[in-house]
mmCIF file with all atom_site columns, C-alpha atoms and ligand atoms in Angstrom:
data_model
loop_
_atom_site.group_PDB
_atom_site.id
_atom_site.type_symbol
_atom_site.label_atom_id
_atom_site.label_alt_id
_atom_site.label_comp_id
_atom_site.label_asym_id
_atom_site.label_entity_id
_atom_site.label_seq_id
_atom_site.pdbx_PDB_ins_code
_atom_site.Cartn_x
_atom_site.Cartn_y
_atom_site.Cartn_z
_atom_site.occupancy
_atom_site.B_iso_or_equiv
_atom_site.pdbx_formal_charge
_atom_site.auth_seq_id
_atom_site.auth_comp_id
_atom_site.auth_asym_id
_atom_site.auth_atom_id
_atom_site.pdbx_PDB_model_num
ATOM   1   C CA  . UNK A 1 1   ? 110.936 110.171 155.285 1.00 0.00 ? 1   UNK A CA  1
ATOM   2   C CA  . UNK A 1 2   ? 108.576 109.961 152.142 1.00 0.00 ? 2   UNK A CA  1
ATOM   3   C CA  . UNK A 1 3   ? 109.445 110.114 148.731 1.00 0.00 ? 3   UNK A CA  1
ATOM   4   C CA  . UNK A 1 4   ? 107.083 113.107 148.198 1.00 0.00 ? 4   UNK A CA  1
ATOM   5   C CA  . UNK A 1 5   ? 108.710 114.777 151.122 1.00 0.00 ? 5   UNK A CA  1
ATOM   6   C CA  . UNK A 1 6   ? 112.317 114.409 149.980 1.00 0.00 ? 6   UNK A CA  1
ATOM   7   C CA  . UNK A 1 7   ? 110.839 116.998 147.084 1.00 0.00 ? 7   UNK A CA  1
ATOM   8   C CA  . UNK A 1 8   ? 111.269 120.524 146.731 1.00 0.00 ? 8   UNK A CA  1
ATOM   9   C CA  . UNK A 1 9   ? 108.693 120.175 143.870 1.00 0.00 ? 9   UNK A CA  1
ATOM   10  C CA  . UNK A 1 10  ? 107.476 118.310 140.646 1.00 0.00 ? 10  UNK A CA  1
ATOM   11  C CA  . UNK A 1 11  ? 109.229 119.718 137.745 1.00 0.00 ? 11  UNK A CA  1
ATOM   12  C CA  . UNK A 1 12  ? 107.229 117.684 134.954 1.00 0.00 ? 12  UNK A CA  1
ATOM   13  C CA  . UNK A 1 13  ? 104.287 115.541 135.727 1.00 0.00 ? 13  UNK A CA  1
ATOM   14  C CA  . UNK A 1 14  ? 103.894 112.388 134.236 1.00 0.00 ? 14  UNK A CA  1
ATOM   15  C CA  . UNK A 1 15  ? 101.050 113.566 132.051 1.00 0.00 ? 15  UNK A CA  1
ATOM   16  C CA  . UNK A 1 16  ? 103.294 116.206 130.330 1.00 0.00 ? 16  UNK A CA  1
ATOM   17  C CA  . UNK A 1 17  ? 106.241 113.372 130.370 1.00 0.00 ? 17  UNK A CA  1
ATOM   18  C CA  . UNK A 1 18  ? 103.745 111.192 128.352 1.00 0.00 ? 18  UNK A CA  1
ATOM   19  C CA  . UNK A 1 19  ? 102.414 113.566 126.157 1.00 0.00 ? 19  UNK A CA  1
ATOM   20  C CA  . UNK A 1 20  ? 105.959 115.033 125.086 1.00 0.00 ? 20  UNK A CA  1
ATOM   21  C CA  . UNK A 1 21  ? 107.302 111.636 124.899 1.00 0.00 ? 21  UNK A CA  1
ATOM   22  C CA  . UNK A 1 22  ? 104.129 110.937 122.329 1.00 0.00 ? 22  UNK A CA  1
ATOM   23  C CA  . UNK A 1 23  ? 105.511 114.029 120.209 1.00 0.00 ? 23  UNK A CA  1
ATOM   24  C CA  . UNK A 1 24  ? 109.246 112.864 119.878 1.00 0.00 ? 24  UNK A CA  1
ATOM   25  C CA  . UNK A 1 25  ? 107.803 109.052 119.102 1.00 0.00 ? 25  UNK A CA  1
ATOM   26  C CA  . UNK A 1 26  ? 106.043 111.031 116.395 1.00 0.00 ? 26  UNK A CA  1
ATOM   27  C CA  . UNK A 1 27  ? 108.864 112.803 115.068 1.00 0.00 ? 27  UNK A CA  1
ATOM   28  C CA  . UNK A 1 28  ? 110.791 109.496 114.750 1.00 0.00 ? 28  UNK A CA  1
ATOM   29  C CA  . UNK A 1 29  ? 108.588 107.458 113.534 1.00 0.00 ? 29  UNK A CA  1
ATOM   30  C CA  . UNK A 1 30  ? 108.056 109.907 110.584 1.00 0.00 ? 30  UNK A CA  1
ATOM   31  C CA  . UNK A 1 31  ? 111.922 110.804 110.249 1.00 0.00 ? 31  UNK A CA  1
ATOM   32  C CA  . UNK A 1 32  ? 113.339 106.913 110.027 1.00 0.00 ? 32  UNK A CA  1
ATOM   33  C CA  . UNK A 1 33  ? 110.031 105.433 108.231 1.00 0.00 ? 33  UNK A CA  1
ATOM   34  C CA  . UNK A 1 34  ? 111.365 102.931 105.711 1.00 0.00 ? 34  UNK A CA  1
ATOM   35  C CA  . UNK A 1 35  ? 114.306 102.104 108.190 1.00 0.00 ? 35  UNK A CA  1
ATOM   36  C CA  . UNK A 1 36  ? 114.882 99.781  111.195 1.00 0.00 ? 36  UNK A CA  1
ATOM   37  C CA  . UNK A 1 37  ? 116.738 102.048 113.687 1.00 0.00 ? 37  UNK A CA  1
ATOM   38  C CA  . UNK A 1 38  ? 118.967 101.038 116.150 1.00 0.00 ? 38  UNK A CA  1
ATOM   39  C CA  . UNK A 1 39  ? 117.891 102.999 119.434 1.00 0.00 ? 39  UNK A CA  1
ATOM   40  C CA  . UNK A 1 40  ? 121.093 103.107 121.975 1.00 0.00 ? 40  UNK A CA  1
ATOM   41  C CA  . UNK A 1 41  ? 120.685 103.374 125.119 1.00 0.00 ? 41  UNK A CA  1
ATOM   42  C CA  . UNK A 1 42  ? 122.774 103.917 128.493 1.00 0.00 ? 42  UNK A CA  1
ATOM   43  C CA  . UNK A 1 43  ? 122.016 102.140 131.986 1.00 0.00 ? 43  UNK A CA  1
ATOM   44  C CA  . UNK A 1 44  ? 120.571 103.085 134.050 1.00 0.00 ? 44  UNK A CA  1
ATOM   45  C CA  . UNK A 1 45  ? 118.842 106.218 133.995 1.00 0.00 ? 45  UNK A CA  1
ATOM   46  C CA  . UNK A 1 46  ? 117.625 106.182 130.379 1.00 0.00 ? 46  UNK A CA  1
ATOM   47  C CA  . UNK A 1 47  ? 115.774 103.261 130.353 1.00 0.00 ? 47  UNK A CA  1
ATOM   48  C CA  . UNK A 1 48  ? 112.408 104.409 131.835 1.00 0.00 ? 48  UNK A CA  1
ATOM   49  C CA  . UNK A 1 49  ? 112.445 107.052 128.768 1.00 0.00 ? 49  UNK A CA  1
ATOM   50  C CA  . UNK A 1 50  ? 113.599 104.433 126.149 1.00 0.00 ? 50  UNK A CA  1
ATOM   51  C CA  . UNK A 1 51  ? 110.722 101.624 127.160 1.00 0.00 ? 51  UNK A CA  1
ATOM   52  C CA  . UNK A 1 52  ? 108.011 104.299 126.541 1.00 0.00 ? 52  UNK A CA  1
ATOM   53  C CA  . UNK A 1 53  ? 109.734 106.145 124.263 1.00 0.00 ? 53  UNK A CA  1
ATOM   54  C CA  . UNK A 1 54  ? 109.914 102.699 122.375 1.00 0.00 ? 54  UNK A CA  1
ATOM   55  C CA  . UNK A 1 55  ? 106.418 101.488 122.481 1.00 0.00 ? 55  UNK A CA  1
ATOM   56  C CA  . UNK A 1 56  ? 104.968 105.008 121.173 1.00 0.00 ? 56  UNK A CA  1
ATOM   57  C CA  . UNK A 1 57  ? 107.309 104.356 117.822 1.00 0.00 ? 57  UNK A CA  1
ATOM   58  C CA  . UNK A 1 58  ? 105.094 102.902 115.239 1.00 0.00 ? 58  UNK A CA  1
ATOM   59  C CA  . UNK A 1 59  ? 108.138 102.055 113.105 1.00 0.00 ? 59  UNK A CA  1
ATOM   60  C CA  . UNK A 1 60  ? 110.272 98.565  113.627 1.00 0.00 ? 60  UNK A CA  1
ATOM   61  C CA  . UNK A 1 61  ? 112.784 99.664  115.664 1.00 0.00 ? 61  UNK A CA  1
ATOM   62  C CA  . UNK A 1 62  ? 116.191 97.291  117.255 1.00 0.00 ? 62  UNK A CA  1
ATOM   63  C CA  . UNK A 1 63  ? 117.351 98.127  121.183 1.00 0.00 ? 63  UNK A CA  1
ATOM   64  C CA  . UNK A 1 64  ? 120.918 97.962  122.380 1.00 0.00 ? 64  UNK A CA  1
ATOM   65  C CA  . UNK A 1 65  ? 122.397 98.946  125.504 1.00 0.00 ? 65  UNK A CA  1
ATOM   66  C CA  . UNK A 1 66  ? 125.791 100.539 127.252 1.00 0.00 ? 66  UNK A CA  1
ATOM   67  C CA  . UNK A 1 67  ? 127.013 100.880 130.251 1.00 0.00 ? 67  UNK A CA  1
ATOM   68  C CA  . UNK A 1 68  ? 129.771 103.558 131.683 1.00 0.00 ? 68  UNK A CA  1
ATOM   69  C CA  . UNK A 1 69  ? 130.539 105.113 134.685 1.00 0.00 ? 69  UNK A CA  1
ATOM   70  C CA  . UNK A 1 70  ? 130.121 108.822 135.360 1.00 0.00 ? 70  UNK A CA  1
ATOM   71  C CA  . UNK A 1 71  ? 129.627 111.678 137.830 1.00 0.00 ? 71  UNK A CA  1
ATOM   72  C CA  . UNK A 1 72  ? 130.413 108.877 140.155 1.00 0.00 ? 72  UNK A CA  1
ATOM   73  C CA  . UNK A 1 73  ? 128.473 108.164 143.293 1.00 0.00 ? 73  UNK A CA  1
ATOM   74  C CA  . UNK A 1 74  ? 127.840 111.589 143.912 1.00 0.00 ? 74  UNK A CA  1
ATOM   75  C CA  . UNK A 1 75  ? 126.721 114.270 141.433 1.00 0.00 ? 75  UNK A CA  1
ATOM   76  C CA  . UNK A 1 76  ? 129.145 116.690 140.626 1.00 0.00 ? 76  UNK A CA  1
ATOM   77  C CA  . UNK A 1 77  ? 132.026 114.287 140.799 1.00 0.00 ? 77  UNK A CA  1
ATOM   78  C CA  . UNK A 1 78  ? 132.217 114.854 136.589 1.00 0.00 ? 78  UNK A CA  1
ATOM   79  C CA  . UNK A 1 79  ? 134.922 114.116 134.412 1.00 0.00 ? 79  UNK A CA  1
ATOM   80  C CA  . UNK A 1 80  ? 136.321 110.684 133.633 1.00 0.00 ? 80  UNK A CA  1
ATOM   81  C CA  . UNK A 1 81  ? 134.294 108.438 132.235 1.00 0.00 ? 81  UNK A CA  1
ATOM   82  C CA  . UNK A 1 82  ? 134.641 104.694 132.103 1.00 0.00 ? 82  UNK A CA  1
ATOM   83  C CA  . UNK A 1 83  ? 132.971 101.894 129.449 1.00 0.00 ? 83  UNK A CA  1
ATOM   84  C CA  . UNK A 1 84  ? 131.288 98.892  131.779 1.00 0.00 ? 84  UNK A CA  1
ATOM   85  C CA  . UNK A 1 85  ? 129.242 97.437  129.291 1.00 0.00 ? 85  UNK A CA  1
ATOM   86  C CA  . UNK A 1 86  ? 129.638 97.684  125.192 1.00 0.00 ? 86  UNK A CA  1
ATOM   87  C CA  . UNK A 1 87  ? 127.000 97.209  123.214 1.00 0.00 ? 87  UNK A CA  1
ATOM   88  C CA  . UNK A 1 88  ? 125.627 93.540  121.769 1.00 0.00 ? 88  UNK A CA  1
ATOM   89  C CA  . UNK A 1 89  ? 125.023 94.392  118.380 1.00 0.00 ? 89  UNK A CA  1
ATOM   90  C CA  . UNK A 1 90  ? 127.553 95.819  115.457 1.00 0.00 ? 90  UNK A CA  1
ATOM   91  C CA  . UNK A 1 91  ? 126.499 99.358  114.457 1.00 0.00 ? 91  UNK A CA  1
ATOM   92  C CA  . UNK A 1 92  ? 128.834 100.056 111.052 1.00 0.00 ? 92  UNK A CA  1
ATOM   93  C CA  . UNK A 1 93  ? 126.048 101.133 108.498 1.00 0.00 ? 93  UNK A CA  1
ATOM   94  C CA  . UNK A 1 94  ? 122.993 101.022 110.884 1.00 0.00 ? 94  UNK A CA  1
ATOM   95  C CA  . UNK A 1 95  ? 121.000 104.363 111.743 1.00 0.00 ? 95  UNK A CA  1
ATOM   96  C CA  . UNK A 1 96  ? 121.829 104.643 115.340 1.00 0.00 ? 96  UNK A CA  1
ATOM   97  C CA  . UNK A 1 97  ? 119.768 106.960 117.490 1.00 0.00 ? 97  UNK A CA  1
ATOM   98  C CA  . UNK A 1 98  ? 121.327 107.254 121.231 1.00 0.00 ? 98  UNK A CA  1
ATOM   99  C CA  . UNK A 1 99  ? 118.375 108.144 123.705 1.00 0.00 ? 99  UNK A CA  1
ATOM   100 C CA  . UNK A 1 100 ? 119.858 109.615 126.820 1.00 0.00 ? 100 UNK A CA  1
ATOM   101 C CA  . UNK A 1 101 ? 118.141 110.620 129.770 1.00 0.00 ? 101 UNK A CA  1
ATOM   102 C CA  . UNK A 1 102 ? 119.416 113.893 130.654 1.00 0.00 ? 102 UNK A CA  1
ATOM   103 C CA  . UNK A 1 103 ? 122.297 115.948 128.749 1.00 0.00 ? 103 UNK A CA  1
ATOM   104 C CA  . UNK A 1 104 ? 124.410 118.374 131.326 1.00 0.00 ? 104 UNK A CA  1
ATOM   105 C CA  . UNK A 1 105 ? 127.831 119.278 130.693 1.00 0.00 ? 105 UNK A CA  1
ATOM   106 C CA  . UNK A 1 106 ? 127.402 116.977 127.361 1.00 0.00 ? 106 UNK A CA  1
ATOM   107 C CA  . UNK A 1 107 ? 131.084 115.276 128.102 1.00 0.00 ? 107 UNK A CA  1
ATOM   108 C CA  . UNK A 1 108 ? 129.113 111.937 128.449 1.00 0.00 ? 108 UNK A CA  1
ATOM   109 C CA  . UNK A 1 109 ? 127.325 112.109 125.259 1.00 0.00 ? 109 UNK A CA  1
ATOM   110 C CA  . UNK A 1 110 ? 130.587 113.644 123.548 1.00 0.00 ? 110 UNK A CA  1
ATOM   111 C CA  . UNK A 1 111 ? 132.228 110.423 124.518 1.00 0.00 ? 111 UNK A CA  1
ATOM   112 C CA  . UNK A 1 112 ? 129.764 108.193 123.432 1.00 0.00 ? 112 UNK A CA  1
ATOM   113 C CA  . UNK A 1 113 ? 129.621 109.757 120.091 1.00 0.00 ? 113 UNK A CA  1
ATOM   114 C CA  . UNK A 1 114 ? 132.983 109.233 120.078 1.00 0.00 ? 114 UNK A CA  1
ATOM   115 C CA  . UNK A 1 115 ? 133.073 105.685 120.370 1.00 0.00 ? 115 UNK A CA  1
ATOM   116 C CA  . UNK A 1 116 ? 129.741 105.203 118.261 1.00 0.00 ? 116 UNK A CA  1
ATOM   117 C CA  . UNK A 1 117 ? 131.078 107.222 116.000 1.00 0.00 ? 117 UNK A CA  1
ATOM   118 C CA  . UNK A 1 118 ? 134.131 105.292 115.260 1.00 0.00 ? 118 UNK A CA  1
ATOM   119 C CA  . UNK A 1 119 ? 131.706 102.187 114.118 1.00 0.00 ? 119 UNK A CA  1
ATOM   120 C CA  . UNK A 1 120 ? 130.788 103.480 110.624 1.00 0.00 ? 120 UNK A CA  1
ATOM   121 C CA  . UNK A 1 121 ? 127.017 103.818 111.712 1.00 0.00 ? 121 UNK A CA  1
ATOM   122 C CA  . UNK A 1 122 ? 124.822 105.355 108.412 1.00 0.00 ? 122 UNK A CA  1
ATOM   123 C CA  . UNK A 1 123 ? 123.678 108.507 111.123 1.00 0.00 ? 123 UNK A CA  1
ATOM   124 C CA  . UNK A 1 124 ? 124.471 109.012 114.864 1.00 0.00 ? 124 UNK A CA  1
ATOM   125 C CA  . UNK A 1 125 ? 122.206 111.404 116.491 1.00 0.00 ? 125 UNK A CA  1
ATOM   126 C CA  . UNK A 1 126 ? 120.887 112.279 119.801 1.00 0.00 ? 126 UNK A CA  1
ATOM   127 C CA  . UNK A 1 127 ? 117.217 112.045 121.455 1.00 0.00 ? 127 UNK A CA  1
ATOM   128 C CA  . UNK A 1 128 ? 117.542 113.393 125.046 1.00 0.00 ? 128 UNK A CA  1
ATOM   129 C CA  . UNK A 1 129 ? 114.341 113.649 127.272 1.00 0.00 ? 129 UNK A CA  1
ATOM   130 C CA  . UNK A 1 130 ? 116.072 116.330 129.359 1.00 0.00 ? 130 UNK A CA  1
ATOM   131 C CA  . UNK A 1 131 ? 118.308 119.283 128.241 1.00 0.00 ? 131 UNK A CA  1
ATOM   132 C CA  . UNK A 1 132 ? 119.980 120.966 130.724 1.00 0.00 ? 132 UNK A CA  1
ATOM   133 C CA  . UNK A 1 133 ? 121.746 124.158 128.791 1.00 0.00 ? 133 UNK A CA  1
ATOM   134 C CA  . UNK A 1 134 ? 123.152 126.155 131.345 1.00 0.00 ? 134 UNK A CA  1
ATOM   135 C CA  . UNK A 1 135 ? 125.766 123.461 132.395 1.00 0.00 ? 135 UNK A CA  1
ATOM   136 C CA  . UNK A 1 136 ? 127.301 123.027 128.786 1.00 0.00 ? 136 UNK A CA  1
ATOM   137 C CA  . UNK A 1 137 ? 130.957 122.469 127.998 1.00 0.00 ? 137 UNK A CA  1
ATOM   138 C CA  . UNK A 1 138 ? 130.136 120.458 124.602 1.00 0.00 ? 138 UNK A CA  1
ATOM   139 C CA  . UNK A 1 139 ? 128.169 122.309 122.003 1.00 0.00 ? 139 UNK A CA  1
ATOM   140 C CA  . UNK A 1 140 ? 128.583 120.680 118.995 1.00 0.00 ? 140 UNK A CA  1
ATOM   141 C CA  . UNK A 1 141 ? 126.164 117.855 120.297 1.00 0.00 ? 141 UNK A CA  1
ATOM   142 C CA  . UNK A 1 142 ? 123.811 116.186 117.073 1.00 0.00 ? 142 UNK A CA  1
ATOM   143 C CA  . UNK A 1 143 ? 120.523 116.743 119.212 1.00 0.00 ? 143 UNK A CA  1
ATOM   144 C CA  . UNK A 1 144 ? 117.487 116.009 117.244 1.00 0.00 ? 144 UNK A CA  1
ATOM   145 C CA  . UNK A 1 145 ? 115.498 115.137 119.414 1.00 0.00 ? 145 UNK A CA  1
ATOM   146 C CA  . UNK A 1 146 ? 114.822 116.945 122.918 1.00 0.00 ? 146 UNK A CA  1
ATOM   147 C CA  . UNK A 1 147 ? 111.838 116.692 125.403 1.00 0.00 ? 147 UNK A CA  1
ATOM   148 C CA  . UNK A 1 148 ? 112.488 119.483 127.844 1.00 0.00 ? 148 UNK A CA  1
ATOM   149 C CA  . UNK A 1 149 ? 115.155 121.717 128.580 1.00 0.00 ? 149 UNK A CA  1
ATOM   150 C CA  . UNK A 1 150 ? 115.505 121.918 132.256 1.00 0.00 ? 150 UNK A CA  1
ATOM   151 C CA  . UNK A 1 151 ? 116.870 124.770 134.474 1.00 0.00 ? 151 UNK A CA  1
ATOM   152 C CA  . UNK A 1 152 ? 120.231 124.074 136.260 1.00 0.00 ? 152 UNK A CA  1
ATOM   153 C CA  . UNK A 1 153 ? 118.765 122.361 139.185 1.00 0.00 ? 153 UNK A CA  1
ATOM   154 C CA  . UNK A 1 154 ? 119.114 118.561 140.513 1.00 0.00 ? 154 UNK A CA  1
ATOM   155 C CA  . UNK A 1 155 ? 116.575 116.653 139.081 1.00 0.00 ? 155 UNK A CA  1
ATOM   156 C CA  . UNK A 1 156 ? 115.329 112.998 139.907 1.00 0.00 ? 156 UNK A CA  1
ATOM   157 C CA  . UNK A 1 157 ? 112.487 110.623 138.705 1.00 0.00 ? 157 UNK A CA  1
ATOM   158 C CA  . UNK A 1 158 ? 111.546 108.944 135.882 1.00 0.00 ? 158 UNK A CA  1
ATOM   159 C CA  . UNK A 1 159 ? 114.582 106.841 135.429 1.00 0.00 ? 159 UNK A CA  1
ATOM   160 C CA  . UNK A 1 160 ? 117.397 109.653 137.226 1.00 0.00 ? 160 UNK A CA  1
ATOM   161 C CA  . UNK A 1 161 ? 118.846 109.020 140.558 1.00 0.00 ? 161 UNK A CA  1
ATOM   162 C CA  . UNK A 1 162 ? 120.283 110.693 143.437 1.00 0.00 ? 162 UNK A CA  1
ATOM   163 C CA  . UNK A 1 163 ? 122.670 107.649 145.043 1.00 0.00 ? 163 UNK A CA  1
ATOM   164 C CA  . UNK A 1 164 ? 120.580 105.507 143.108 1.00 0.00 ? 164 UNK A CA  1
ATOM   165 C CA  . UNK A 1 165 ? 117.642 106.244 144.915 1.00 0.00 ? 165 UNK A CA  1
ATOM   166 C CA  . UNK A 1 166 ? 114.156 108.402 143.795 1.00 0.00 ? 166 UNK A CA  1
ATOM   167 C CA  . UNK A 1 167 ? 114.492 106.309 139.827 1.00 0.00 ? 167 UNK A CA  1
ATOM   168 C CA  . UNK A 1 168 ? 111.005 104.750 140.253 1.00 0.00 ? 168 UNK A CA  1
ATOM   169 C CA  . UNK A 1 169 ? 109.206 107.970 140.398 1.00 0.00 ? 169 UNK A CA  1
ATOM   170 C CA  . UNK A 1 170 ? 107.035 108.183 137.916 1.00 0.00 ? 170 UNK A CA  1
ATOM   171 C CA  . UNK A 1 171 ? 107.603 112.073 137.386 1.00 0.00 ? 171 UNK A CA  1
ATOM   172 C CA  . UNK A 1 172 ? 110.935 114.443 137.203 1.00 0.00 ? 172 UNK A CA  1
ATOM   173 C CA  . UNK A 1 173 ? 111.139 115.951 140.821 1.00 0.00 ? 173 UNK A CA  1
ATOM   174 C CA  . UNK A 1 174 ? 113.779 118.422 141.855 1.00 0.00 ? 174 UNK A CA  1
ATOM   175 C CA  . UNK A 1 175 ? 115.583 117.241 144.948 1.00 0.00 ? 175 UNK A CA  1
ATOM   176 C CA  . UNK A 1 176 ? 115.623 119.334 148.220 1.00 0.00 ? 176 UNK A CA  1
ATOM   177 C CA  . UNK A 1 177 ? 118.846 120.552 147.946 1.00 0.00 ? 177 UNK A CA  1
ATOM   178 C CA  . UNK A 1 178 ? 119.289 120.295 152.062 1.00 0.00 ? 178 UNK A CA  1
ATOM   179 C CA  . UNK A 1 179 ? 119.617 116.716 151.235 1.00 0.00 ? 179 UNK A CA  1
ATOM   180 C CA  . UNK A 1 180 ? 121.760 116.901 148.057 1.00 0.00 ? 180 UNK A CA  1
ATOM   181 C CA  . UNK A 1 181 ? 125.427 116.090 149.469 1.00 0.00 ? 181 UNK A CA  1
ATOM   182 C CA  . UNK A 1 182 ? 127.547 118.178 146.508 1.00 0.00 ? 182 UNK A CA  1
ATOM   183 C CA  . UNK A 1 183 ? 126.979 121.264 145.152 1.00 0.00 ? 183 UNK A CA  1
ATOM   184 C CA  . UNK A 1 184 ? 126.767 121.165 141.279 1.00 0.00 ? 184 UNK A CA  1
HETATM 185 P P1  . IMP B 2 .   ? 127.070 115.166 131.497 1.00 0.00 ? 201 IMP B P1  1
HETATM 186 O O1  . IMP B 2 .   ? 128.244 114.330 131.077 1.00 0.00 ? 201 IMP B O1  1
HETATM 187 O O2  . IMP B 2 .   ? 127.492 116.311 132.382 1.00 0.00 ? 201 IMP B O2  1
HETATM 188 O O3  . IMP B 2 .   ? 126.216 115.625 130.363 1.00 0.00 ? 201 IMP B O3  1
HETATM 189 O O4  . IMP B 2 .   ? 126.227 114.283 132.488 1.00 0.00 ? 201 IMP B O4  1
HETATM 190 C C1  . IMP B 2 .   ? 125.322 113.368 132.083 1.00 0.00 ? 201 IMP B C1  1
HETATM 191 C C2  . IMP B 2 .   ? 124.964 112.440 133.210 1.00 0.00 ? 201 IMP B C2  1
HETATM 192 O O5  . IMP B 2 .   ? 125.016 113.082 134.503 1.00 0.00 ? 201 IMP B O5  1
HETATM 193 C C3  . IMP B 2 .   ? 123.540 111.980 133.070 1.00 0.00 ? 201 IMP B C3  1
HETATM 194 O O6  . IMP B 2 .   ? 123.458 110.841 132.242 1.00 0.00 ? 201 IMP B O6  1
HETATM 195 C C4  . IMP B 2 .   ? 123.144 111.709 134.495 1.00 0.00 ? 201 IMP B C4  1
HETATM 196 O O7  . IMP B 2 .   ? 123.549 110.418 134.874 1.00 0.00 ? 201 IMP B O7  1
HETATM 197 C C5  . IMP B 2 .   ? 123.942 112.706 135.313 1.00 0.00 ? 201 IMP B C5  1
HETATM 198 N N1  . IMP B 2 .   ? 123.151 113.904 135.645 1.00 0.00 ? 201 IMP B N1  1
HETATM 199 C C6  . IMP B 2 .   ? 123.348 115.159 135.219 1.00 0.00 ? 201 IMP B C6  1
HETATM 200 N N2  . IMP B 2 .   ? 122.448 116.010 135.749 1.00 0.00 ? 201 IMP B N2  1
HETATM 201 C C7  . IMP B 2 .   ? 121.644 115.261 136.522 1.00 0.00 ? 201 IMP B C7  1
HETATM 202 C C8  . IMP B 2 .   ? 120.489 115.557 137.337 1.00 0.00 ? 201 IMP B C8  1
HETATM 203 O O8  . IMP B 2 .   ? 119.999 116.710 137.468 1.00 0.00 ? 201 IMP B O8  1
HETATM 204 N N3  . IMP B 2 .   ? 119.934 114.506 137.988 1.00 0.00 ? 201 IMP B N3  1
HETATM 205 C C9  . IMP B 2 .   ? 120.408 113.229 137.890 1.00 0.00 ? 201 IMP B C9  1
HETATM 206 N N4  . IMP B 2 .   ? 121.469 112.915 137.149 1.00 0.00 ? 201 IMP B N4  1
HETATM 207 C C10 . IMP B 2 .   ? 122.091 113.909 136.475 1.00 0.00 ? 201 IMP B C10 1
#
């Protein structure tokens, strides 16, 4: 079956993904000017958002990376969550911005803080390109920066995967949800 028909329908086009992605580059570029910030970033998903997000920054900027485990293979599967990969550089006194994809329940990205937060870093906050609200557990989150909130539907594209499949989209599609496995 094609990509295109494994979609109930384009959510954001890649036009408005650019465009937004333009404004937050903006934002930060302004915010951290006369600082080097340290943009942190989780594999897989996020890393479509961070390499454009990146080049629209007109500020020198560093790039680290994490790995963990969550949701599992399947979506839904939430809770514990597992560090695969730490991050190369040391982060005690550095501005750290952590650019997730998408923000859900927010348990990841309370768990990450949790860890970052533990280094000393001079300012932790959050730049998600996707915000979806209606799922939240954890609401205490630092997000400064936010590209779209998102209703509570599966969404895939630009960097987010169903079984690791549909990342290379160059949109955010929602899934047919005939061929999502697990309900949310
Ligand atoms: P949270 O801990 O519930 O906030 O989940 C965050 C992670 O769940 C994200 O980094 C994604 O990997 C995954 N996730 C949540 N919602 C979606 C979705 O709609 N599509 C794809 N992945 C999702």
């Amino acid at each position: 079956m094609a990509l295109a028909d494994q979609l109930d329908r384009i959510l954001i086009t890649e036009a408005q993904l650019q465009s937004r992605i333009r404004e937050l580059a903006d934002a930060i570029s302004a915010d951290y000017a006369g600082e080097t910030p340290l943009l942190v970033s989780v594999l897989k998903g996020a890393v479509y958002f961070l390499a454009d997000l990146s080049r629209a920054i007109s500020i020198p900027i560093a790039m680290d990376f994490m790995a963990i485990t969550s949701y599992g293979p399947e979506q839904g599967a939430s809770g514990a969550v597992r560090l695969i990969k730490d991050l190369d550089e040391e982060i005690s006194s550095r501005h750290v911005l952590l650019v997730e994809d998408i923000i859900d329940t927010g348990l990841t990205a309370a768990y990450l803080l949790r860890i970052l937060g533990a280094r000393d870093p001079a300012s932790l906050r959050i730049c998600t390109l996707l915000d979806k609200t209606a799922r939240r557990i954890v609401d205490t989150l630092p997000i400064r920066y936010r590209g779209f909130e998102v209703p509570d539907v599966f969404v895939v594209g630009y960097g987010l995967d169903y079984r690791q499949l549909y990342r290379n989209l160059p949109f955010i599609g929602v899934l047919r949800p005939d061929l999502v496995a697990a309900a949310p």
